[in-house]
Amino acid sequence: MIRFTLACESGHHFESWFPSNAAYDEQSARGFVTCPFCDSAKVAKAPMAPAVARTDRGRPAASSPSLPVPAAPAETPASMIAEPERQLRALLRAVRAQVEASAEHVGERFADEARAIHYGDAEGRPIYGEASPQEARALIEEGIEVLPLPPAPDDRH
C-alpha cells in the first residue's frame, strides 16, 4: 500500500492510501479520487518526501535535527465520506426518525400486524418493524402495501 498526500484545485490537502501508483492513476482518471472537503475531482499528488529507512548508518543521535513536517491545514479533519454521501446519510437518518416518531414499532410481529390492519381485524395505523424477505414478498403478493425502511447509516458501523 502507498500513502499519497493529495491536493485539490482549491488547495485542500489530504492523504489517501492506494494499492499501487497505477491504482491511483486509474482511480484518478475515472474521477473516483475526490477531495473530502469540497468534493472536487481535480486532485493531484502533492510533493512529499518518501520515508526510507537507512541501514548503512547507525541510529541517529537523539540531538540530530529532524526534517520539518509540513503543518496540516487548519480546516476540518479529512473524512473518507464525500459530501453527497454525507447528505444522503443525513436524509436517511431524517426519514428513519420521522417513521419512528409517527409510527408504532411492532417488532417481529410486523407481517401479522400488517395483515390484521389490511383485513380490518386491527385498528388502521402506521406501523414499522421487522420482516424477512419471504414475509415481505408474501405481503406484497396479498396486495398489502409495504415499504422497506433501510437501517440508519450509523447502525452498521
Short mmCIF file of C-alpha atoms in Angstrom, two decimals:
data_model
loop_
_atom_site.label_atom_id
_atom_site.label_comp_id
_atom_site.label_asym_id
_atom_site.label_seq_id
_atom_site.Cartn_x
_atom_site.Cartn_y
_atom_site.Cartn_z
CA MET A 1 0.00 0.00 0.00
CA ILE A 2 1.15 3.52 -0.79
CA ARG A 3 0.05 6.64 1.10
CA PHE A 4 -0.15 9.73 -1.07
CA THR A 5 -0.54 13.30 0.06
CA LEU A 6 -3.08 14.83 -2.31
CA ALA A 7 -4.26 18.36 -3.01
CA CYS A 8 -7.34 19.60 -4.84
CA GLU A 9 -7.65 22.66 -7.06
CA SER A 10 -8.93 24.66 -4.06
CA GLY A 11 -5.75 23.94 -2.09
CA HIS A 12 -7.18 21.41 0.35
CA HIS A 13 -4.55 18.84 1.38
CA PHE A 14 -5.43 15.30 2.48
CA GLU A 15 -3.97 11.81 2.46
CA SER A 16 -5.23 8.59 0.92
CA TRP A 17 -3.96 5.03 0.56
CA PHE A 18 -3.73 3.13 -2.73
CA PRO A 19 -2.56 -0.40 -3.57
CA SER A 20 -0.12 1.00 -6.14
CA ASN A 21 0.79 4.07 -8.16
CA ALA A 22 -1.10 2.55 -11.11
CA ALA A 23 -4.21 2.13 -8.94
CA TYR A 24 -4.08 5.82 -8.03
CA ASP A 25 -3.67 6.78 -11.71
CA GLU A 26 -6.63 4.59 -12.74
CA GLN A 27 -8.94 5.82 -9.98
CA SER A 28 -7.97 9.43 -10.60
CA ALA A 29 -8.60 9.10 -14.35
CA ARG A 30 -12.08 7.69 -13.64
CA GLY A 31 -12.90 10.57 -11.27
CA PHE A 32 -13.01 8.35 -8.17
CA VAL A 33 -10.44 10.38 -6.25
CA THR A 34 -12.24 13.38 -4.79
CA CYS A 35 -11.48 15.98 -2.16
CA PRO A 36 -13.23 15.17 1.13
CA PHE A 37 -13.62 18.90 1.82
CA CYS A 38 -15.14 20.23 -1.42
CA ASP A 39 -15.79 17.04 -3.46
CA SER A 40 -13.64 18.29 -6.34
CA ALA A 41 -12.35 15.57 -8.66
CA LYS A 42 -9.48 17.81 -9.77
CA VAL A 43 -6.95 16.23 -7.42
CA ALA A 44 -3.21 15.80 -7.85
CA LYS A 45 -0.41 14.30 -5.84
CA ALA A 46 1.25 16.86 -3.61
CA PRO A 47 5.05 16.83 -3.33
CA MET A 48 6.18 14.64 -0.48
CA ALA A 49 9.42 13.09 0.67
CA PRO A 50 9.47 9.30 0.88
CA ALA A 51 10.21 7.73 4.25
CA VAL A 52 13.14 5.41 3.57
CA ALA A 53 14.89 3.53 6.34
CA ARG A 54 18.68 3.55 6.08
CA THR A 55 20.75 0.62 7.20
CA ASP A 56 24.17 1.93 6.19
CA ARG A 57 24.43 4.17 9.25
CA GLY A 58 23.93 3.69 12.94
CA ARG A 59 20.90 5.01 14.76
CA PRO A 60 20.69 8.80 14.62
CA ALA A 61 21.68 10.65 17.74
CA ALA A 62 18.83 11.98 19.82
CA SER A 63 20.03 15.53 19.28
CA SER A 64 20.21 15.29 15.48
CA PRO A 65 17.82 17.68 13.77
CA SER A 66 14.73 16.12 12.23
CA LEU A 67 13.19 17.13 8.95
CA PRO A 68 10.40 19.66 9.25
CA VAL A 69 6.93 18.20 8.96
CA PRO A 70 4.52 20.33 6.95
CA ALA A 71 1.63 21.57 9.07
CA ALA A 72 -1.80 20.25 8.21
CA PRO A 73 -4.31 22.81 7.03
CA ALA A 74 -6.31 24.37 9.86
CA GLU A 75 -9.56 23.09 8.35
CA THR A 76 -11.85 20.33 9.50
CA PRO A 77 -10.27 16.87 9.58
CA ALA A 78 -10.38 14.86 6.37
CA SER A 79 -13.25 12.44 6.07
CA MET A 80 -13.43 9.34 3.95
CA ILE A 81 -17.06 10.19 3.14
CA ALA A 82 -17.70 12.70 0.36
CA GLU A 83 -20.34 15.42 0.80
CA PRO A 84 -23.01 13.77 -1.43
CA GLU A 85 -22.83 10.59 0.67
CA ARG A 86 -22.88 12.63 3.88
CA GLN A 87 -26.08 14.35 2.65
CA LEU A 88 -27.66 11.02 1.72
CA ARG A 89 -26.88 9.61 5.16
CA ALA A 90 -28.46 12.67 6.80
CA LEU A 91 -31.57 12.21 4.65
CA LEU A 92 -31.82 8.50 5.58
CA ARG A 93 -31.48 9.42 9.27
CA ALA A 94 -34.26 12.02 8.90
CA VAL A 95 -36.59 9.57 7.12
CA ARG A 96 -35.99 6.94 9.77
CA ALA A 97 -36.54 9.47 12.59
CA GLN A 98 -39.84 10.58 11.01
CA VAL A 99 -41.07 6.98 10.72
CA GLU A 100 -40.03 6.19 14.31
CA ALA A 101 -41.77 9.36 15.58
CA SER A 102 -45.04 8.82 13.71
CA ALA A 103 -45.49 5.03 13.59
CA GLU A 104 -45.78 2.22 16.10
CA HIS A 105 -42.91 -0.25 16.32
CA VAL A 106 -44.37 -3.77 16.25
CA GLY A 107 -41.04 -5.61 16.01
CA GLU A 108 -41.11 -9.14 14.60
CA ARG A 109 -44.93 -9.11 14.56
CA PHE A 110 -44.83 -6.77 11.52
CA ALA A 111 -46.20 -9.23 8.93
CA ASP A 112 -49.04 -10.41 11.19
CA GLU A 113 -49.94 -6.86 12.25
CA ALA A 114 -49.86 -5.58 8.64
CA ARG A 115 -52.24 -8.38 7.60
CA ALA A 116 -54.57 -7.65 10.52
CA ILE A 117 -54.71 -3.95 9.60
CA HIS A 118 -55.19 -4.73 5.89
CA TYR A 119 -58.08 -7.15 6.51
CA GLY A 120 -59.75 -4.89 9.12
CA ASP A 121 -59.01 -7.12 12.10
CA ALA A 122 -56.91 -4.41 13.78
CA GLU A 123 -57.07 -0.64 14.04
CA GLY A 124 -55.58 1.12 10.99
CA ARG A 125 -52.40 2.93 11.94
CA PRO A 126 -48.87 3.40 10.68
CA ILE A 127 -46.54 0.65 11.84
CA TYR A 128 -42.96 -0.44 11.31
CA GLY A 129 -40.98 -3.49 12.33
CA GLU A 130 -39.02 -6.42 11.03
CA ALA A 131 -39.99 -8.92 8.33
CA SER A 132 -37.98 -11.49 6.43
CA PRO A 133 -37.70 -11.10 2.64
CA GLN A 134 -40.11 -14.03 2.26
CA GLU A 135 -42.66 -12.40 4.59
CA ALA A 136 -42.38 -9.09 2.71
CA ARG A 137 -42.89 -10.85 -0.64
CA ALA A 138 -45.94 -12.66 0.71
CA LEU A 139 -47.44 -9.38 1.95
CA ILE A 140 -46.90 -7.76 -1.45
CA GLU A 141 -48.44 -10.77 -3.24
CA GLU A 142 -51.53 -10.39 -1.00
CA GLY A 143 -51.82 -6.75 -2.11
CA ILE A 144 -50.63 -5.32 1.19
CA GLU A 145 -48.51 -2.24 0.62
CA VAL A 146 -45.20 -2.35 2.46
CA LEU A 147 -42.04 -0.35 2.05
CA PRO A 148 -38.59 -1.37 3.29
CA LEU A 149 -37.05 1.02 5.78
CA PRO A 150 -33.27 0.97 5.48
CA PRO A 151 -31.29 0.85 8.71
CA ALA A 152 -29.85 4.11 9.93
CA PRO A 153 -26.38 4.61 8.39
CA ASP A 154 -24.74 4.56 11.81
CA ASP A 155 -26.37 1.23 12.75
CA ARG A 156 -23.97 -0.73 10.55
CA HIS A 157 -20.74 0.68 11.97
#
